[in-house]
Short mmCIF file of C-alpha atoms and ligand atoms in Angstrom, two decimals:
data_model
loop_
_atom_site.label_atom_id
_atom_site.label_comp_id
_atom_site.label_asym_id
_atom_site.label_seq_id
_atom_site.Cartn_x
_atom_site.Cartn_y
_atom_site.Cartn_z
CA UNK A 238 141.17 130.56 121.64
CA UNK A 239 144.49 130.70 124.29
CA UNK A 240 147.14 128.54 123.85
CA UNK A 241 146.40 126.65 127.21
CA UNK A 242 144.71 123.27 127.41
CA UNK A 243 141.76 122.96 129.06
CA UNK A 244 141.30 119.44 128.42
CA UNK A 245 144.02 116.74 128.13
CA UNK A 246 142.93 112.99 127.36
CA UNK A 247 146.00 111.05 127.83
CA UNK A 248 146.14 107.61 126.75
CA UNK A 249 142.63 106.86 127.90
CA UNK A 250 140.88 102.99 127.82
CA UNK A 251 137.71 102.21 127.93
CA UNK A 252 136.74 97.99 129.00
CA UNK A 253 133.94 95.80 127.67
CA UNK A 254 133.14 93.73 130.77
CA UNK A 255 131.66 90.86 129.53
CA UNK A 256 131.13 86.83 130.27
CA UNK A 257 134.38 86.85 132.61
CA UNK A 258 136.11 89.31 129.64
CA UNK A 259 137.95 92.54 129.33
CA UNK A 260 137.69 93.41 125.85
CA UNK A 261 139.20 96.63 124.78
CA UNK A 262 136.57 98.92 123.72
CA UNK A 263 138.45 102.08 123.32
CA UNK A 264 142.54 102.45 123.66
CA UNK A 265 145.95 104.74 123.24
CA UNK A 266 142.97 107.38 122.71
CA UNK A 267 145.24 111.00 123.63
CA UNK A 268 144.15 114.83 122.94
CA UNK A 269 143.97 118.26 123.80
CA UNK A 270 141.89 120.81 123.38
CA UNK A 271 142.47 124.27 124.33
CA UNK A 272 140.56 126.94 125.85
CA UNK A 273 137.89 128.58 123.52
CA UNK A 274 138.92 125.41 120.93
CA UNK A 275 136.32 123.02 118.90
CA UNK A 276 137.91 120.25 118.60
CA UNK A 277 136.35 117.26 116.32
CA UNK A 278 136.30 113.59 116.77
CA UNK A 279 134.96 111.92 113.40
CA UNK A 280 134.52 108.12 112.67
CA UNK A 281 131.52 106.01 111.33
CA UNK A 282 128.96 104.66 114.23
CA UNK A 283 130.40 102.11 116.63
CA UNK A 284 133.90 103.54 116.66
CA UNK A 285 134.02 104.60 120.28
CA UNK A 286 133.16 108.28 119.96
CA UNK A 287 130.13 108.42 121.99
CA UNK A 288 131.89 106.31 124.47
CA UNK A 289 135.04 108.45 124.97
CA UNK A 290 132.48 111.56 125.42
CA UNK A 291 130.59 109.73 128.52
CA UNK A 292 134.13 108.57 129.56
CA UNK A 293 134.70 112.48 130.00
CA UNK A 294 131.83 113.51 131.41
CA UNK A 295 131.73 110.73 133.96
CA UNK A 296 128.21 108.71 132.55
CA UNK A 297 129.91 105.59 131.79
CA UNK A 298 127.38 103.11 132.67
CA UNK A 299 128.86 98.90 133.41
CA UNK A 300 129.30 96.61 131.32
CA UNK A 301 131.81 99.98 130.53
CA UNK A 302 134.26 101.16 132.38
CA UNK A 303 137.55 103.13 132.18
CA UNK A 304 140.70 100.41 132.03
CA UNK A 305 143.35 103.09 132.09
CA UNK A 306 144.67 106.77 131.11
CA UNK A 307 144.26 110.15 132.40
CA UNK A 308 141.44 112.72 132.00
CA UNK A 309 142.42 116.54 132.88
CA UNK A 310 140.22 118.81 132.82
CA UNK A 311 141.41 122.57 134.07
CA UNK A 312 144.29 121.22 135.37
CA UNK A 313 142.82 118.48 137.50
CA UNK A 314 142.70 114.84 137.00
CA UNK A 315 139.05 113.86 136.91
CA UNK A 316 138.91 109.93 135.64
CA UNK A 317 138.95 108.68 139.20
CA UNK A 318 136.53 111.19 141.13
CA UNK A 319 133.90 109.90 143.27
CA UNK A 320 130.06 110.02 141.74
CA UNK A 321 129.02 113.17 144.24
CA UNK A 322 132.46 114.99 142.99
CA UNK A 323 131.94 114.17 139.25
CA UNK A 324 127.97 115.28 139.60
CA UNK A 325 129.04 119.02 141.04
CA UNK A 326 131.45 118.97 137.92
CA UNK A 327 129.09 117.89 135.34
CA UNK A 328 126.31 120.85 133.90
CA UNK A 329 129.00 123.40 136.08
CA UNK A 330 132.57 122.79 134.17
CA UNK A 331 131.76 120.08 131.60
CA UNK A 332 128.09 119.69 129.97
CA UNK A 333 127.21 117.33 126.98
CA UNK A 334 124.20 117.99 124.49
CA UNK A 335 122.78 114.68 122.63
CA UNK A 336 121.59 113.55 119.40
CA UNK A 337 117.88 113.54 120.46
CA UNK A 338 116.81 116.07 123.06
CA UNK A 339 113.56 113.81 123.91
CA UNK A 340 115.58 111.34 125.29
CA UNK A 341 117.53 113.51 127.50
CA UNK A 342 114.61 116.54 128.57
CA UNK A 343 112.45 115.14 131.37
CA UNK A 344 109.10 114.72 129.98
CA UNK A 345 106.78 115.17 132.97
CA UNK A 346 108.86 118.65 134.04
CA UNK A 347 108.48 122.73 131.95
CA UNK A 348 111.76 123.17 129.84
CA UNK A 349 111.71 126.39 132.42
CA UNK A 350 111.79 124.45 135.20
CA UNK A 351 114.88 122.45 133.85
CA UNK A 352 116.95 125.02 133.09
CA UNK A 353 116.13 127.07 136.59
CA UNK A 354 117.18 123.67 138.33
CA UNK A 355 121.07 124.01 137.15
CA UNK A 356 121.44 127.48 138.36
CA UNK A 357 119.68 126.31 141.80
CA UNK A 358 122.20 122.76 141.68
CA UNK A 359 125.46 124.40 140.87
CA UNK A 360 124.57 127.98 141.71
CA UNK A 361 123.04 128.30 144.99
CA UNK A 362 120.21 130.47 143.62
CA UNK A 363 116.68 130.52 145.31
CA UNK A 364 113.97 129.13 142.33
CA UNK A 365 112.79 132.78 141.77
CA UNK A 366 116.58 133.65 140.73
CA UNK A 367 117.14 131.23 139.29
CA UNK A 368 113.80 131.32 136.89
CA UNK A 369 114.89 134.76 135.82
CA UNK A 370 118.29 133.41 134.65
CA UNK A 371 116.14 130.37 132.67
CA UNK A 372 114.41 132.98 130.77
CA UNK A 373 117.41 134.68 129.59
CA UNK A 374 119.47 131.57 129.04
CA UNK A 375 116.71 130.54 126.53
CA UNK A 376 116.95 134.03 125.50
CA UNK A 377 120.63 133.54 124.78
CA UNK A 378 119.50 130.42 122.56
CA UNK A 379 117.48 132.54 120.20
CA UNK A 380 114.17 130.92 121.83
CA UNK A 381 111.43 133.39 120.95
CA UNK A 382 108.94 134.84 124.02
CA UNK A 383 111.33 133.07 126.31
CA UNK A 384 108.86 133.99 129.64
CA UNK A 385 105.92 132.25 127.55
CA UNK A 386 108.04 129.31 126.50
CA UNK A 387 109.37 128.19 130.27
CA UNK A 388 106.08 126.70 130.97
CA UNK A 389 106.29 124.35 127.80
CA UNK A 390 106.94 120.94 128.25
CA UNK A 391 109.43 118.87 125.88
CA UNK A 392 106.88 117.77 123.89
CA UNK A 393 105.26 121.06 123.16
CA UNK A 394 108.52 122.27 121.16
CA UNK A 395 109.62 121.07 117.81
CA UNK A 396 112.93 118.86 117.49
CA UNK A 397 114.81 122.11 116.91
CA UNK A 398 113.44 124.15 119.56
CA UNK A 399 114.30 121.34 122.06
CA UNK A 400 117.83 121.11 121.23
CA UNK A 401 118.06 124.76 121.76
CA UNK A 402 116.50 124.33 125.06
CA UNK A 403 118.99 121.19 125.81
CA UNK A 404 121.68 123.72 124.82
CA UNK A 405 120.37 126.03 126.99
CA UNK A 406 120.39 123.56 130.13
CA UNK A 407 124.29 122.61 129.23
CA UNK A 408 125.86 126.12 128.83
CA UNK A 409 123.32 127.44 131.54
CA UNK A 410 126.65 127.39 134.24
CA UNK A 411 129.18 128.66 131.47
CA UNK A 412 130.73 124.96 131.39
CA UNK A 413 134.46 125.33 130.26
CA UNK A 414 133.86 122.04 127.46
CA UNK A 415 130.72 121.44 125.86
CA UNK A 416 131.00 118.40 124.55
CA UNK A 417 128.34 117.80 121.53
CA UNK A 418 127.38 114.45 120.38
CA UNK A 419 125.87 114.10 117.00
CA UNK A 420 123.71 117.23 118.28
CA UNK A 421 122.01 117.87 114.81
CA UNK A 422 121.58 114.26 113.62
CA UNK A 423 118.15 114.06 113.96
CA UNK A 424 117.19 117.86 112.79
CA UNK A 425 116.18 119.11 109.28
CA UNK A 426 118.95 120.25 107.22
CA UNK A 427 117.65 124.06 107.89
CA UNK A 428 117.62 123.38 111.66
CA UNK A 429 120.73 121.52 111.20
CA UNK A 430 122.51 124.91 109.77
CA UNK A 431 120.99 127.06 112.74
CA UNK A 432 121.95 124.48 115.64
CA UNK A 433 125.59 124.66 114.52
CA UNK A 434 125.94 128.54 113.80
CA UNK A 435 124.93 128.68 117.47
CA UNK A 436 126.69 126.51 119.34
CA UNK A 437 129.26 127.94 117.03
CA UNK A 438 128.49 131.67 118.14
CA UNK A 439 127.84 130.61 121.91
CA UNK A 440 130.94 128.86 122.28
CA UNK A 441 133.08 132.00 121.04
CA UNK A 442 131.13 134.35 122.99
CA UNK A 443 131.74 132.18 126.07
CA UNK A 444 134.84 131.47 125.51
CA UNK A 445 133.53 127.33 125.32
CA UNK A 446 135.51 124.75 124.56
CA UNK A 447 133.55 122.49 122.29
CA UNK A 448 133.92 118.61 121.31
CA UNK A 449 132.16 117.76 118.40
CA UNK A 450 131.62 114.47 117.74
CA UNK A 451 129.75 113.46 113.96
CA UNK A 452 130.00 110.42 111.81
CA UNK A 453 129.49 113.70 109.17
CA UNK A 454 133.53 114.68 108.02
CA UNK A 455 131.88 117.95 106.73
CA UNK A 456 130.30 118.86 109.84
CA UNK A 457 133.55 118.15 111.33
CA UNK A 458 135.74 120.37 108.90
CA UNK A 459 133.12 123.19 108.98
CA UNK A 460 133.23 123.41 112.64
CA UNK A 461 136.69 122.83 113.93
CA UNK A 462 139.66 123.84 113.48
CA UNK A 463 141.41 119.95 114.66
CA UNK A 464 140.14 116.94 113.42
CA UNK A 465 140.61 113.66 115.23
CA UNK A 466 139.82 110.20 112.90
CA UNK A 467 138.37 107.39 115.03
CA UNK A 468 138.51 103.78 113.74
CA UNK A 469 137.50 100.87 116.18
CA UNK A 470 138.80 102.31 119.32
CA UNK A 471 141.62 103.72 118.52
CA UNK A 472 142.44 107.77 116.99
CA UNK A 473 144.26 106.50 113.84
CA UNK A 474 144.36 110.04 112.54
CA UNK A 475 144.53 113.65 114.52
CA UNK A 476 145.56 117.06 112.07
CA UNK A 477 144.08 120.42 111.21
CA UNK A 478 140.78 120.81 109.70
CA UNK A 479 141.55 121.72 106.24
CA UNK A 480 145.02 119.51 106.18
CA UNK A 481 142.23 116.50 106.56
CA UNK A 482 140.95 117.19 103.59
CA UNK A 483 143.32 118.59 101.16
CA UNK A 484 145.39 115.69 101.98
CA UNK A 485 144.27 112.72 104.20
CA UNK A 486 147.14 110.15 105.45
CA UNK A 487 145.58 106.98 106.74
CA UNK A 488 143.38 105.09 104.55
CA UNK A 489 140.17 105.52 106.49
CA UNK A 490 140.96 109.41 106.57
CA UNK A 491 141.30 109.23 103.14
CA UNK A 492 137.92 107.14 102.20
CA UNK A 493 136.14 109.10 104.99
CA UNK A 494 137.27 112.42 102.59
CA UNK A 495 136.37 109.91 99.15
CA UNK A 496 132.63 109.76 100.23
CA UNK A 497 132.23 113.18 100.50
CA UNK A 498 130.28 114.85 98.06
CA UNK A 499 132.03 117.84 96.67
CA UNK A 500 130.07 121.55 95.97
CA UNK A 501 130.11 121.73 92.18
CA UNK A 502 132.03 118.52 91.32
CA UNK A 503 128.94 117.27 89.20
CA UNK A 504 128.08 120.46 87.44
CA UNK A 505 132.11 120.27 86.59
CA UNK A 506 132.52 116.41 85.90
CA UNK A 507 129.48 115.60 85.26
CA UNK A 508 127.71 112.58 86.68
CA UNK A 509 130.23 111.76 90.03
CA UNK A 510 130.26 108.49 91.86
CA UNK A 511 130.95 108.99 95.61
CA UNK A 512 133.17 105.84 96.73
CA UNK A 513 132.66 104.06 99.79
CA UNK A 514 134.83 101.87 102.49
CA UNK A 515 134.15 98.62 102.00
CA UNK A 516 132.70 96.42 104.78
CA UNK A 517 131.75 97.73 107.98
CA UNK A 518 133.03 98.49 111.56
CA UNK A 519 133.43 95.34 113.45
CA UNK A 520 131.91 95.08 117.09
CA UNK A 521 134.08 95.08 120.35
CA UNK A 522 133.84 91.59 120.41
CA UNK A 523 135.81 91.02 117.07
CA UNK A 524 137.86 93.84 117.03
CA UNK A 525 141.04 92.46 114.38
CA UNK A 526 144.38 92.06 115.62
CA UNK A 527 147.36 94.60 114.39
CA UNK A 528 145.52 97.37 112.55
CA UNK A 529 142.01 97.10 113.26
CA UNK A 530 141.68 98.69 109.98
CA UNK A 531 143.20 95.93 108.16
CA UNK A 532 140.27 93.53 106.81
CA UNK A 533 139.14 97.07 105.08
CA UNK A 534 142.61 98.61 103.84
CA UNK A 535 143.63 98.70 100.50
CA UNK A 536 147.05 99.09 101.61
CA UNK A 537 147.22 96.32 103.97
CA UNK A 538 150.02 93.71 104.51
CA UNK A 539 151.20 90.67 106.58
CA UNK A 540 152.44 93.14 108.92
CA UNK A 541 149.21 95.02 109.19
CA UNK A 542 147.57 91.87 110.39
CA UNK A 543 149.69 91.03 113.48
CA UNK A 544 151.42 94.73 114.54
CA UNK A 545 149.06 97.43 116.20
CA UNK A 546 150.73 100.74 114.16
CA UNK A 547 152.35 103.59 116.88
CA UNK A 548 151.88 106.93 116.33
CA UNK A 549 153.63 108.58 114.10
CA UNK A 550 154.33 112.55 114.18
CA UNK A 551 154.19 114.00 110.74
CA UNK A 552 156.33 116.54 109.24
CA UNK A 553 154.20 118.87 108.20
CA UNK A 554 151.95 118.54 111.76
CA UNK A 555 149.78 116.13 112.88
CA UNK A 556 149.79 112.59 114.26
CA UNK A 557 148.75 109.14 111.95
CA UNK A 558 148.87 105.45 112.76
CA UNK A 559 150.03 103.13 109.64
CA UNK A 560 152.54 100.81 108.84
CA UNK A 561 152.79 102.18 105.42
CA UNK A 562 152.14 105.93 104.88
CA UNK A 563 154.16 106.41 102.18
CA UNK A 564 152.65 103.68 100.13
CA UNK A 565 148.69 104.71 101.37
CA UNK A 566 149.59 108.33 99.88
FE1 SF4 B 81 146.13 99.93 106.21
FE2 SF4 B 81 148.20 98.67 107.29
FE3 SF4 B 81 148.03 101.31 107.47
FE4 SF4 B 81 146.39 99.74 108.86
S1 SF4 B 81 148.58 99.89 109.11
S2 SF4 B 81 145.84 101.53 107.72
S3 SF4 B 81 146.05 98.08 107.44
S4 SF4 B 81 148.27 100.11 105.60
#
């Protein structure tokens, strides 16, 4: 990892366009990652991870749209380029793998065939080339008989073989950011384990920058070495890894970390009982005002209700929005 960015989010906003409204979807939303970094984004389903990724990579589809911010990426702002610009950028500098493969391999077309088509898009290679590269970028992916395997189609392959394949496809152009949605959600645990170790050892050997988005804290922790907390739209939480865990400032953080299950808690304790948040995320459309977080927080108070918190830097590194750290630690 350098010490230079090679992706700055600043301030981004995503819009809800809907019935003659702009309702706030995603906002304030500001990070960096650096070259060769994974960087995490965390938060329980509807919290405007998935929709911050597509922001980045350009795929935000109406009713969404971006409302306001910057996007960098190597320097140059990309939040405002034109569809042809953003689709020489996308599978070349920035490439996104998804939580289910099926739904983002073409069906009727060989995984070879798929793969060979990014080094022909963003590479200028003739198909002959460029099938020669396919078979050793599914090499790359630990893909075994790679030559044999090009002529599969999606629905030949098992769930994990696919995602290896959709892997392949995204860091087929050496992308600078990979960013990786949920990419193991819908894998067995042992193909869960496999997936991870590598993207983990493809991104390092690249050089990658990776954004790993997961509802799954542990995931998050294992993986990266920064954590950002999502709640409702807005990054109410952004430290080191392991600082997230051994101590967690915002109340979500810290009942995000309370649902874990711990290694060797229960043979130590005995029976444990994991806690959960109460309630759930609220939709776009009923997002709170003040702390969006408020209706769940222990902590909360009049204030909470009416004031949006800032961010606030903390001493010991990191960023946190509350009205009341002191009293939620
Ligand atoms: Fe809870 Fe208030 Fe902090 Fe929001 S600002 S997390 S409601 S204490």
């Amino acid at each position: 990892m350098t010490d230079q960015p090679l992706l700055e989010v600043e301030n981004l906003r995503i819009d809800l366009l809907t019935d003659g409204q702009r309702l706030s979807a995603v906002e304030e939303v500001s990070f960096t990652i650096m070259r060769g970094e994974t960087f995490g984004l965390v938060g329980e389903s509807g919290c405007g991870k998935s929709i911050t990724a597509l922001a980045l990579i350009g795929l935000l589809r109406a009713p969404l749209v971006i409302g306001g911010g910057r996007i960098r990426l190597e320097g140059k702002e990309i939040q405002s380029l034109s569809g042809p610009e953003m689709r020489k950028l996308r599978g070349n500098r920035i490439s996104m793998i998804f939580q289910e493969p099926m739904t983002a391999l073409n069906p009727l077309s060989p995984v070879g065939r798929q793969i060979a088509e990014m080094f022909v898009l963003h590479k200028a290679m003739g198909w002959k080339e460029a099938e020669r590269h396919a078979v050793q970028a599914l090499d790359n992916v630990r893909v075994p008989a790679p030559e044999r395997r090009m002529k599969d189609y999606p629905h030949q392959l098992s769930g994990g073989m696919r995602q290896r394949v959709m892997i392949a496809i995204a860091l087929a152009c050496g992308p600078g950011l990979l960013l990786a949605d949920e990419p193991t959600t819908a894998l067995d645990v042992t193909v869960q384990a496999e997936i991870l170790d590598l993207i983990r050892d493809l991104s390092k050997e690249q050089g990658t920058s990776v954004l790993m988005i997961s509802h799954d804290l542990g995931l998050i922790a294992n993986m990266c070495r920064r954590v950002g907390v999502m709640y409702a739209g807005r990054l109410v939480e952004q430290r080191n890894a392991d600082e997230i865990f051994e101590s967690p400032s915002h109340p979500y953080t810290k009942g995000l970390v309370a649902s874990l299950p711990l290694l060797g808690s229960r043979a130590k304790h005995g029976r444990q009982r994991l806690r959960e948040i109460s309630g759930v995320v609220p939709p776009v459309s009923s997002f709170p005002g003040g702390c969006r977080f408020h209706p769940r927080c222990y902590a909360a108070t009049d204030m909470c209700q009416t004031t949006a918190p800032a961010e606030t830097v903390l001493v010991r590194g990191g960023l946190v929005r509350c009205h009341h750290l002191e009293s939620s630690i």
